[in-house]
Tab-separated table of C-alpha atoms in Angstrom:
chain	number	residue	atom	x	y	z
A	239	MET	CA	-54.685	-46.988	-71.964
A	240	GLU	CA	-55.247	-44.153	-74.412
A	241	SER	CA	-54.671	-41.551	-71.720
A	242	GLU	CA	-51.394	-43.273	-70.763
A	243	LYS	CA	-50.275	-43.196	-74.410
A	244	VAL	CA	-51.168	-39.506	-74.643
A	245	GLN	CA	-49.178	-38.782	-71.482
A	246	GLN	CA	-46.253	-40.848	-72.804
A	247	ASN	CA	-46.312	-38.985	-76.125
A	248	LYS	CA	-46.324	-35.643	-74.313
A	249	LEU	CA	-43.429	-36.768	-72.132
A	250	THR	CA	-41.499	-37.998	-75.169
A	251	LYS	CA	-42.033	-34.719	-77.041
A	252	TRP	CA	-41.026	-32.715	-74.001
A	253	LEU	CA	-37.847	-34.781	-73.475
A	254	ASN	CA	-36.968	-34.555	-77.169
A	255	LYS	CA	-37.322	-30.784	-77.002
A	256	LEU	CA	-35.123	-30.640	-73.888
A	257	GLN	CA	-32.620	-32.933	-75.585
A	258	ARG	CA	-32.301	-30.562	-78.551
A	259	GLU	CA	-31.855	-27.556	-76.272
A	260	SER	CA	-29.843	-29.278	-73.521
A	261	TRP	CA	-26.610	-27.643	-74.650
A	262	GLN	CA	-27.854	-24.314	-73.266
A	263	LEU	CA	-28.574	-25.863	-69.873
A	264	GLU	CA	-25.229	-27.646	-69.944
A	265	LEU	CA	-23.337	-24.406	-70.509
A	266	VAL	CA	-25.275	-22.561	-67.812
A	267	ILE	CA	-24.762	-25.351	-65.284
A	268	SER	CA	-21.089	-25.797	-66.234
A	269	GLY	CA	-20.310	-22.092	-65.918
A	270	PHE	CA	-22.147	-21.774	-62.613
A	271	ALA	CA	-20.578	-24.991	-61.269
A	272	ILE	CA	-17.055	-23.903	-62.292
A	273	PHE	CA	-17.541	-20.650	-60.380
A	274	LEU	CA	-18.817	-22.514	-57.317
A	275	MET	CA	-16.155	-25.238	-57.463
A	276	ALA	CA	-13.321	-22.708	-57.698
A	277	GLY	CA	-14.575	-21.094	-54.501
A	278	ALA	CA	-15.392	-24.408	-52.833
A	279	TYR	CA	-11.920	-25.808	-53.580
A	280	ASN	CA	-10.249	-22.849	-51.879
A	281	TRP	CA	-12.704	-23.029	-48.978
A	282	LEU	CA	-12.091	-26.762	-48.503
A	283	ASP	CA	-8.346	-26.197	-48.645
A	284	GLY	CA	-8.665	-23.700	-45.791
A	285	PHE	CA	-11.120	-25.962	-43.963
A	286	ARG	CA	-8.438	-28.671	-43.821
A	287	ARG	CA	-6.815	-27.017	-40.818
A	288	SER	CA	-10.078	-27.082	-38.878
A	289	VAL	CA	-10.571	-30.773	-39.659
A	290	ARG	CA	-7.038	-31.660	-38.629
A	291	MET	CA	-7.256	-29.714	-35.377
A	292	VAL	CA	-10.725	-30.956	-34.395
A	293	THR	CA	-9.880	-34.580	-35.192
A	294	SER	CA	-6.378	-34.616	-33.712
A	295	GLY	CA	-7.602	-36.389	-30.593
A	296	LEU	CA	-10.153	-38.738	-32.148
A	297	PRO	CA	-8.577	-42.121	-32.994
A	298	THR	CA	-11.342	-43.251	-35.371
A	299	GLY	CA	-13.556	-40.228	-35.926
A	300	GLY	CA	-10.526	-38.296	-37.094
A	301	GLU	CA	-9.811	-40.810	-39.836
A	302	LEU	CA	-13.446	-40.776	-40.951
A	303	LEU	CA	-13.514	-36.987	-41.214
A	304	ASN	CA	-10.153	-36.911	-42.984
A	305	ILE	CA	-11.395	-39.460	-45.548
A	306	SER	CA	-14.556	-37.411	-46.076
A	307	TYR	CA	-12.498	-34.264	-46.576
A	308	SER	CA	-10.156	-35.976	-49.068
A	309	VAL	CA	-13.084	-37.344	-51.102
A	310	LEU	CA	-14.753	-33.919	-51.250
A	311	MET	CA	-11.480	-32.328	-52.365
A	312	ALA	CA	-11.030	-34.945	-55.097
A	313	ALA	CA	-14.664	-34.561	-56.226
A	314	CYS	CA	-14.325	-30.773	-56.460
A	315	PHE	CA	-11.063	-31.113	-58.376
A	316	PHE	CA	-12.401	-33.553	-60.989
A	317	LEU	CA	-15.652	-31.640	-61.295
A	318	LEU	CA	-13.710	-28.453	-61.979
A	319	ILE	CA	-11.369	-30.088	-64.535
A	320	ASN	CA	-14.126	-31.915	-66.412
A	321	LEU	CA	-16.513	-28.970	-66.544
A	322	ILE	CA	-13.773	-26.721	-67.931
A	323	LEU	CA	-13.136	-29.391	-70.576
A	324	HIS	CA	-16.892	-29.531	-71.288
A	325	VAL	CA	-17.125	-25.757	-71.724
A	326	LEU	CA	-14.169	-25.812	-74.140
A	327	LEU	CA	-15.737	-28.618	-76.190
A	328	ARG	CA	-19.135	-26.896	-76.217
A	329	GLY	CA	-17.476	-23.698	-77.346
A	330	MET	CA	-15.807	-25.640	-80.135
A	331	TRP	CA	-19.161	-27.195	-81.075
A	332	ILE	CA	-20.866	-23.789	-81.215
A	333	SER	CA	-18.047	-22.444	-83.381
A	334	THR	CA	-18.505	-25.311	-85.855
A	335	ILE	CA	-22.232	-24.556	-86.134
A	336	GLY	CA	-21.458	-20.909	-86.844
A	337	LEU	CA	-18.869	-21.914	-89.414
A	338	ARG	CA	-21.334	-24.267	-91.092
A	339	TYR	CA	-23.815	-21.395	-91.434
A	340	VAL	CA	-21.162	-19.299	-93.177
A	341	SER	CA	-19.481	-21.851	-95.461
A	342	GLY	CA	-21.666	-24.987	-95.418
A	343	ASP	CA	-20.001	-28.358	-95.901
A	344	ILE	CA	-16.323	-28.886	-96.776
A	345	ASP	CA	-15.807	-28.419	-100.530
A	346	PHE	CA	-12.885	-30.706	-101.304
A	347	GLU	CA	-13.195	-29.917	-105.019
A	348	SER	CA	-12.258	-26.280	-104.463
A	349	LEU	CA	-9.107	-27.297	-102.570
A	350	LYS	CA	-7.670	-28.928	-105.734
A	351	LEU	CA	-5.672	-31.482	-103.740
A	352	ALA	CA	-3.586	-34.248	-105.224
A	353	PRO	CA	-5.663	-37.442	-105.659
A	354	ARG	CA	-3.783	-39.259	-102.928
A	355	PHE	CA	-4.434	-36.495	-100.360
A	356	ASP	CA	-7.977	-35.972	-101.632
A	357	ARG	CA	-8.874	-39.621	-100.966
A	358	PHE	CA	-7.084	-39.609	-97.608
A	359	LEU	CA	-8.787	-36.453	-96.281
A	360	ARG	CA	-12.252	-37.399	-97.576
A	361	LYS	CA	-11.894	-40.689	-95.687
A	362	LYS	CA	-10.510	-39.222	-92.475
A	363	ILE	CA	-12.600	-36.048	-92.235
A	364	GLY	CA	-15.821	-36.997	-93.986
A	365	ARG	CA	-18.759	-34.641	-93.954
A	366	PHE	CA	-18.660	-31.573	-91.742
A	367	ASP	CA	-22.142	-32.410	-90.394
A	368	HIS	CA	-20.824	-35.725	-89.088
A	369	TYR	CA	-18.023	-33.853	-87.309
A	370	ILE	CA	-20.571	-31.540	-85.648
A	371	LEU	CA	-22.685	-34.530	-84.605
A	372	ALA	CA	-19.608	-36.283	-83.163
A	373	LEU	CA	-18.750	-33.160	-81.126
A	374	GLU	CA	-22.344	-33.017	-79.857
A	375	ASN	CA	-22.184	-36.638	-78.703
A	376	ILE	CA	-18.809	-36.132	-77.035
A	377	CYS	CA	-19.994	-33.002	-75.187
A	378	SER	CA	-23.125	-34.705	-73.873
A	379	VAL	CA	-21.209	-37.796	-72.769
A	380	VAL	CA	-18.475	-35.706	-71.086
A	381	PHE	CA	-21.152	-33.846	-69.109
A	382	ALA	CA	-22.697	-37.099	-67.857
A	383	PHE	CA	-19.225	-38.634	-67.445
A	384	THR	CA	-18.258	-35.765	-65.120
A	385	PHE	CA	-21.015	-36.432	-62.623
A	386	LEU	CA	-20.439	-40.174	-62.858
A	387	ILE	CA	-16.833	-39.583	-61.724
A	388	VAL	CA	-18.043	-37.476	-58.806
A	389	PHE	CA	-20.527	-40.137	-57.718
A	390	MET	CA	-17.848	-42.825	-58.086
A	391	LEU	CA	-15.506	-40.889	-55.773
A	392	LEU	CA	-18.312	-40.342	-53.270
A	393	ALA	CA	-19.128	-44.064	-53.401
A	394	VAL	CA	-15.505	-44.960	-52.640
A	395	GLY	CA	-15.473	-42.476	-49.757
A	396	LEU	CA	-18.728	-43.837	-48.321
A	397	TYR	CA	-17.411	-47.395	-48.543
A	398	LEU	CA	-14.218	-46.472	-46.655
A	399	VAL	CA	-16.138	-44.521	-44.022
A	400	VAL	CA	-18.586	-47.380	-43.451
A	401	PHE	CA	-15.791	-49.963	-43.439
A	402	ILE	CA	-13.594	-48.125	-40.920
A	403	GLY	CA	-16.550	-47.019	-38.823
A	404	PHE	CA	-18.028	-50.518	-38.661
A	405	VAL	CA	-14.746	-52.255	-37.831
A	406	ASP	CA	-13.453	-49.668	-35.331
A	407	ILE	CA	-16.702	-48.559	-33.688
A	408	VAL	CA	-19.544	-51.047	-34.106
A	409	LEU	CA	-17.506	-54.248	-34.100
A	410	LYS	CA	-15.343	-53.205	-31.168
A	411	GLY	CA	-18.457	-52.230	-29.216
A	412	LEU	CA	-20.184	-55.538	-29.928
A	413	LEU	CA	-17.102	-57.583	-29.050
A	414	GLU	CA	-16.215	-55.584	-25.943
A	415	GLY	CA	-15.588	-57.951	-23.076
A	416	VAL	CA	-15.115	-60.943	-25.390
A	417	PRO	CA	-11.707	-62.663	-24.998
A	418	GLU	CA	-9.158	-61.474	-27.554
A	419	SER	CA	-8.611	-65.033	-28.803
A	420	VAL	CA	-12.273	-65.036	-29.929
A	421	SER	CA	-12.853	-61.393	-30.871
A	422	GLU	CA	-9.742	-61.016	-33.029
A	423	PRO	CA	-10.563	-63.875	-35.485
A	424	ILE	CA	-14.177	-62.660	-35.708
A	425	GLY	CA	-13.057	-59.104	-36.454
A	426	ILE	CA	-10.497	-60.237	-39.054
A	427	THR	CA	-13.035	-62.514	-40.766
A	428	ILE	CA	-15.711	-59.805	-40.990
A	429	GLY	CA	-13.130	-57.283	-42.198
A	430	ILE	CA	-11.903	-59.647	-44.947
A	431	LEU	CA	-15.466	-60.427	-46.092
A	432	PHE	CA	-16.291	-56.720	-46.211
A	433	LEU	CA	-13.082	-56.023	-48.137
A	434	ILE	CA	-13.747	-58.825	-50.660
A	435	SER	CA	-17.323	-57.595	-51.169
A	436	GLY	CA	-16.106	-54.077	-51.932
A	437	LEU	CA	-13.420	-55.404	-54.269
A	438	LEU	CA	-15.943	-57.520	-56.222
A	439	TYR	CA	-18.301	-54.551	-56.529
A	440	PHE	CA	-15.455	-52.332	-57.759
A	441	ILE	CA	-14.272	-54.905	-60.325
A	442	ASP	CA	-17.834	-55.301	-61.585
A	443	PHE	CA	-18.125	-51.516	-61.915
A	444	ILE	CA	-14.913	-50.944	-63.879
A	445	THR	CA	-15.468	-53.981	-66.137
A	446	ILE	CA	-18.916	-52.718	-67.206
A	447	GLY	CA	-20.859	-55.411	-65.332
A	448	TYR	CA	-18.701	-58.453	-66.157
A	449	ILE	CA	-19.403	-60.211	-62.842
A	450	LYS	CA	-23.165	-59.747	-63.269
A	451	ARG	CA	-22.923	-61.690	-66.555
A	452	VAL	CA	-21.489	-64.803	-64.860
A	453	LYS	CA	-24.615	-66.924	-64.368
A	454	TRP	CA	-23.281	-69.464	-61.840
A	455	PHE	CA	-21.983	-66.653	-59.592
A	456	SER	CA	-25.098	-64.458	-59.789
A	457	ARG	CA	-26.830	-66.084	-56.804
A	458	ILE	CA	-23.817	-65.350	-54.595
A	459	TYR	CA	-23.119	-61.894	-55.992
A	460	LEU	CA	-26.682	-60.501	-55.909
A	461	PRO	CA	-26.799	-60.049	-52.063
A	462	ILE	CA	-23.312	-58.501	-52.176
A	463	TYR	CA	-24.382	-56.203	-54.999
A	464	ARG	CA	-27.507	-55.080	-53.149
A	465	LEU	CA	-25.562	-54.434	-49.940
A	466	MET	CA	-22.849	-52.429	-51.734
A	467	SER	CA	-25.522	-50.530	-53.669
A	468	VAL	CA	-27.066	-49.353	-50.395
A	469	LEU	CA	-23.719	-48.475	-48.799
A	470	THR	CA	-22.522	-46.486	-51.838
A	471	LEU	CA	-25.898	-44.839	-52.619
A	472	SER	CA	-25.688	-46.155	-56.169
A	473	PHE	CA	-29.362	-45.315	-56.849
A	474	LEU	CA	-28.137	-41.746	-57.440
A	475	TYR	CA	-25.951	-42.652	-60.418
A	476	ARG	CA	-27.069	-46.152	-61.519
A	477	PRO	CA	-29.413	-44.934	-64.333
A	478	ILE	CA	-26.636	-42.709	-65.718
A	479	TYR	CA	-24.169	-45.598	-65.556
A	480	TYR	CA	-26.376	-48.132	-67.361
A	481	ASN	CA	-27.576	-45.602	-69.925
A	482	LEU	CA	-23.940	-44.804	-70.664
A	483	ILE	CA	-22.797	-48.410	-71.146
A	484	ASP	CA	-25.777	-49.712	-73.155
A	485	ASN	CA	-24.081	-48.780	-76.463
A	486	LYS	CA	-20.648	-49.294	-77.963
A	487	PHE	CA	-19.504	-45.676	-77.638
A	488	GLY	CA	-20.700	-45.435	-74.027
A	489	ARG	CA	-18.966	-48.693	-73.070
A	490	ARG	CA	-15.689	-47.316	-74.386
A	491	VAL	CA	-16.175	-44.219	-72.294
A	492	GLY	CA	-17.108	-46.342	-69.238
A	493	LEU	CA	-13.950	-48.415	-69.579
A	494	LEU	CA	-11.945	-45.177	-69.478
A	495	LEU	CA	-13.528	-44.062	-66.204
A	496	VAL	CA	-11.025	-45.473	-63.692
A	497	PRO	CA	-7.924	-45.092	-65.955
A	498	TYR	CA	-8.899	-41.471	-66.549
A	499	VAL	CA	-9.080	-40.744	-62.817
A	500	ALA	CA	-5.791	-42.583	-62.225
A	501	ILE	CA	-3.986	-40.761	-65.063
A	502	ILE	CA	-5.171	-37.312	-63.930
A	503	ALA	CA	-4.159	-38.082	-60.333
A	504	PHE	CA	-0.754	-39.322	-61.537
A	505	ILE	CA	-0.178	-36.232	-63.689
A	506	MET	CA	-1.088	-33.890	-60.836
A	507	SER	CA	1.288	-35.736	-58.496
A	508	GLU	CA	4.240	-35.341	-60.865
A	509	ASP	CA	6.798	-32.615	-60.264
A	510	ILE	CA	9.671	-31.276	-62.334
A	511	GLN	CA	12.912	-31.775	-60.436
A	512	SER	CA	15.830	-29.510	-61.274
A	513	HIS	CA	17.379	-28.843	-57.839
A	514	THR	CA	19.320	-32.095	-57.840
A	515	TRP	CA	21.681	-31.172	-54.991
A	516	TYR	CA	18.915	-30.041	-52.656
A	517	PRO	CA	17.941	-32.700	-50.061
A	518	ASP	CA	14.292	-33.748	-49.786
A	519	ASN	CA	14.324	-33.337	-46.012
A	520	PRO	CA	17.069	-30.999	-44.766
A	521	ASP	CA	15.698	-31.315	-41.209
A	522	LYS	CA	18.212	-29.854	-38.737
A	523	VAL	CA	20.240	-27.985	-41.377
A	524	ALA	CA	17.208	-26.126	-42.745
A	525	LEU	CA	15.425	-22.926	-41.752
A	526	TYR	CA	11.652	-23.505	-41.867
A	527	ASN	CA	9.120	-20.674	-42.014
A	528	HIS	CA	6.480	-22.686	-40.135
A	529	LYS	CA	8.570	-22.519	-36.949
A	530	TYR	CA	8.184	-18.736	-36.650
A	531	ASP	CA	4.887	-16.939	-36.009
A	532	ASP	CA	5.716	-13.977	-38.254
A	533	GLN	CA	6.294	-16.281	-41.241
A	534	LEU	CA	3.528	-18.853	-40.806
A	535	SER	CA	1.520	-19.633	-43.934
A	536	GLU	CA	-2.239	-19.001	-43.770
A	537	THR	CA	-2.927	-22.697	-44.423
A	538	MET	CA	-0.313	-24.079	-41.993
A	539	LEU	CA	-1.447	-25.729	-38.791
A	540	ILE	CA	1.101	-25.768	-35.957
A	541	GLN	CA	2.069	-29.381	-35.211
A	542	THR	CA	5.067	-28.973	-32.874
A	543	GLY	CA	5.992	-25.510	-31.619
A	544	THR	CA	6.872	-21.976	-32.687
A	545	LEU	CA	8.828	-18.890	-31.717
A	546	PRO	CA	7.590	-15.364	-32.505
A	547	SER	CA	10.525	-14.675	-34.838
A	548	LYS	CA	14.045	-15.732	-35.802
A	549	PHE	CA	15.366	-12.683	-33.993
A	550	VAL	CA	15.138	-11.982	-30.264
A	551	LYS	CA	15.128	-8.225	-29.740
A	552	ASN	CA	14.870	-8.327	-25.952
A	553	GLY	CA	15.749	-10.702	-23.177
A	554	PHE	CA	12.523	-12.744	-23.308
A	555	LEU	CA	11.656	-15.522	-25.771
A	556	PRO	CA	8.022	-16.820	-25.860
A	557	LEU	CA	7.799	-20.510	-26.775
A	558	PHE	CA	4.511	-22.117	-27.849
A	559	ILE	CA	4.212	-25.926	-27.782
A	560	ALA	CA	1.199	-27.481	-29.518
A	561	TYR	CA	-1.011	-30.017	-27.764
A	562	ASN	CA	-1.567	-33.139	-29.877
A	563	PRO	CA	-4.232	-35.226	-28.099
A	564	ARG	CA	-3.656	-38.371	-30.146
A	565	GLN	CA	-0.099	-38.737	-28.827
A	566	ASP	CA	-0.173	-36.656	-25.659
A	567	ASN	CA	-3.279	-38.037	-23.930
A	568	ASP	CA	-1.793	-41.489	-23.323
A	569	VAL	CA	1.394	-39.981	-21.888
A	570	LEU	CA	-0.556	-37.582	-19.665
A	571	GLU	CA	-2.538	-40.521	-18.277
A	572	LYS	CA	0.747	-42.249	-17.436
A	573	LYS	CA	2.196	-39.126	-15.823
A	574	CYS	CA	-0.951	-38.202	-13.891
A	575	PRO	CA	-2.983	-41.405	-13.441
A	576	ASP	CA	-5.200	-39.959	-10.704
A	577	PHE	CA	-6.268	-36.871	-12.648
A	578	LYS	CA	-9.691	-36.929	-14.341
A	579	PRO	CA	-9.702	-35.094	-17.734
A	580	PHE	CA	-12.080	-32.192	-18.228
A	581	HIS	CA	-13.775	-33.718	-21.309
A	582	GLU	CA	-14.420	-37.056	-22.944
A	583	PRO	CA	-13.178	-37.463	-26.549
A	584	GLY	CA	-15.959	-37.250	-29.130
A	585	ILE	CA	-18.873	-34.934	-29.882
A	586	GLU	CA	-19.962	-32.700	-27.030
A	587	SER	CA	-22.909	-30.326	-26.858
A	588	ASP	CA	-23.009	-27.031	-24.984
A	589	LEU	CA	-26.776	-27.371	-24.506
A	590	TYR	CA	-28.115	-28.650	-21.203
A	591	ILE	CA	-31.480	-28.919	-19.489
A	592	GLN	CA	-31.678	-27.221	-16.093
A	593	VAL	CA	-33.895	-28.908	-13.507
A	594	GLY	CA	-34.777	-26.592	-10.615
A	595	ASN	CA	-31.709	-24.822	-9.293
A	596	GLN	CA	-29.357	-27.510	-10.554
A	597	VAL	CA	-26.478	-26.175	-12.651
A	598	PRO	CA	-23.779	-28.095	-14.525
A	599	LYS	CA	-20.822	-29.056	-12.377
A	600	ARG	CA	-17.617	-27.228	-13.194
A	601	ARG	CA	-14.108	-28.199	-12.196
A	602	SER	CA	-12.292	-25.941	-9.759
A	603	LEU	CA	-9.368	-23.697	-10.715
A	604	SER	CA	-7.046	-26.003	-8.791
A	605	ALA	CA	-7.859	-28.719	-11.335
A	606	ALA	CA	-6.557	-26.451	-14.106
A	607	ASP	CA	-3.368	-25.880	-12.105
A	608	THR	CA	-2.944	-29.629	-11.715
A	609	ALA	CA	-3.473	-30.178	-15.436
A	610	LEU	CA	-0.859	-27.536	-16.199
A	611	VAL	CA	1.639	-29.307	-13.935
A	612	CYS	CA	0.939	-32.529	-15.837
A	613	PHE	CA	1.585	-30.778	-19.151
A	614	SER	CA	4.833	-29.269	-17.887
A	615	GLN	CA	6.104	-32.774	-17.104
A	616	LEU	CA	5.892	-33.738	-20.779
A	617	TYR	CA	8.770	-31.588	-21.984
A	618	GLU	CA	12.481	-30.943	-21.574
A	619	ILE	CA	13.666	-27.616	-22.992
A	620	HIS	CA	17.298	-26.962	-23.893
A	621	ILE	CA	19.040	-23.909	-25.272
A	622	ASP	CA	22.287	-24.966	-26.904
A	623	ASP	CA	23.611	-27.525	-24.380
A	624	SER	CA	21.890	-26.134	-21.283
A	625	LEU	CA	18.749	-27.710	-19.770
A	626	LEU	CA	16.256	-25.133	-18.533
A	627	THR	CA	14.426	-26.050	-15.323
A	628	GLU	CA	11.473	-24.740	-13.303
A	629	LEU	CA	9.909	-23.017	-16.303
A	630	PRO	CA	6.492	-21.393	-15.736
A	631	PHE	CA	3.930	-22.733	-18.247
A	632	ARG	CA	0.541	-21.290	-19.144
A	633	PHE	CA	-2.309	-22.708	-21.226
A	634	HIS	CA	-2.491	-20.826	-24.513
A	635	ARG	CA	-4.606	-20.765	-27.708
A	636	HIS	CA	-2.346	-19.650	-30.537
A	637	ARG	CA	-3.504	-16.735	-32.664
A	638	ASN	CA	-2.617	-18.652	-35.866
A	639	TYR	CA	-5.715	-20.861	-35.830
A	640	ASP	CA	-6.595	-21.137	-32.159
A	641	GLU	CA	-4.398	-24.218	-31.773
A	642	TYR	CA	-4.426	-25.656	-28.252
A	643	GLY	CA	-1.150	-25.762	-26.394
A	644	VAL	CA	1.023	-24.345	-23.646
A	645	MET	CA	3.363	-21.379	-23.600
A	646	THR	CA	6.380	-20.477	-21.528
A	647	ILE	CA	8.489	-17.313	-21.574
A	648	LEU	CA	12.218	-18.045	-21.612
A	649	ASP	CA	14.670	-15.572	-20.119
A	650	VAL	CA	17.537	-15.462	-22.629
A	651	ASP	CA	19.090	-12.174	-21.607
A	652	TYR	CA	22.248	-13.980	-20.468
A	653	LEU	CA	22.918	-15.395	-23.939
A	654	PRO	CA	25.609	-13.774	-26.089
A	655	ARG	CA	24.745	-12.108	-29.391
A	656	GLY	CA	24.472	-14.538	-32.305
A	657	GLU	CA	22.915	-17.870	-33.259
A	658	HIS	CA	21.477	-20.285	-30.697
A	659	LEU	CA	19.480	-23.518	-30.896
A	660	LEU	CA	16.301	-24.243	-28.947
A	661	LYS	CA	15.690	-27.982	-28.491
A	662	VAL	CA	12.523	-29.521	-27.066
A	663	ASN	CA	12.325	-33.175	-26.033
A	664	LYS	CA	9.046	-34.892	-25.110
A	665	TRP	CA	7.984	-38.044	-23.328
A	666	ASP	CA	6.463	-40.493	-25.758
A	667	LYS	CA	4.912	-43.918	-25.375
A	668	ASN	CA	6.773	-46.827	-26.947
A	669	ILE	CA	6.520	-50.603	-26.745
A	670	ILE	CA	9.587	-52.297	-25.240
A	671	ASN	CA	9.527	-56.012	-24.433
A	672	LYS	CA	5.780	-56.007	-25.213
A	673	LYS	CA	5.142	-53.363	-22.544
A	674	ASP	CA	4.126	-49.715	-22.875
A	675	THR	CA	7.132	-47.646	-21.794
A	676	LEU	CA	7.660	-43.891	-21.690
A	677	ILE	CA	10.799	-42.664	-23.445
A	678	MET	CA	12.136	-39.107	-23.694
A	679	GLU	CA	12.615	-38.424	-27.412
A	680	PRO	CA	13.554	-35.339	-29.494
A	681	PHE	CA	10.430	-33.390	-30.444
A	682	PHE	CA	11.587	-30.339	-32.420
A	683	GLU	CA	14.417	-27.827	-32.793
A	684	ILE	CA	14.294	-24.135	-33.709
A	685	PRO	CA	17.328	-21.902	-34.338
A	686	PHE	CA	17.109	-18.248	-33.310
A	687	TRP	CA	19.411	-15.239	-33.211
A	688	LYS	CA	19.929	-13.017	-30.169
A	689	GLU	CA	20.456	-9.377	-31.088
């Protein structure tokens, strides 16, 4: 027992010493984290194109990766904002300590204020030491508050990933082969229960544990709480959360957690509008940079198609059309039902184990030719009012970000000098009379000028 008390006293002294000197660690960590977050935010912003391209053909995996990316972006953003605020407050706190060393406490007598203002300021300002202590408390709470926000965002992201992944992957796999009249109610019921559980956990979190204080509901809520705690990895931030809300000041800060995130998100989404006559979506009467290779932004991923430039300096016009697996795969299966795709959607490894002289089977070149014919059947290409036929297509990875697609070279030497309009239509799947039907619909348009 005595040895345990000695160890506890040593631990207490050590923690008290760290507590007094924690401001130095806070500043070091904040400065280092701000530097890292600024770089990470830019890196994640550039990484968005890779995520969108890789996940374009994954119906569920794409959504999971996109949610993960959005949560990481939000976490980096709030971490950056809050740590900058913390550094500013710590700088203010250090300045007050330096000022106290020079001039001590506030001497209201030397100010010779009128009695009314003297009483008012003494009441509102108080002692300078109390002001320094208040700044110290605010700085420490803001530092902990910052990481609590990050963990909250990560918890929300994990919940969404687990929810979507369970419903779309696990549940569909378990209910495969079960009649729709049975599987659909089961899936809806499980989805609603999962949604209600997450909602209860979220309400309990933002109300500082209100649901956990309801005695008659505790027996029902405890299993839900334990399940949500595992899914959201709350063991990482639970001690911080409860240590924050165990006093009056911390509870006030905890109640501001969700409103603070909502207000910052709302402010960042606001925009000053002064171009009142400019349409939000000019569409066909606009000239977009992302339709021309020489004006593509570094962060822009090609979604439809591009031309090399607005101006055609010779008689040939290269046209790139992007391949979007999520929409195009279903149509390709309808157009070429007997063709077996080269890959299965999902994660694929390049590693293989060779047994004897056995080598992986590779499709013949004729299969690539057949696939190219299938792709060429997806599109109709018009220049002005003329339909172009028998166009030679080639598979092509665009230099912008290695986007997958096809390219054809259009002979436009016969066109007169001036403005022309390239129009591309594409077969798309639509539901008509409760049946999947292919319909030719407008895909994109690009104006260009023949010199």
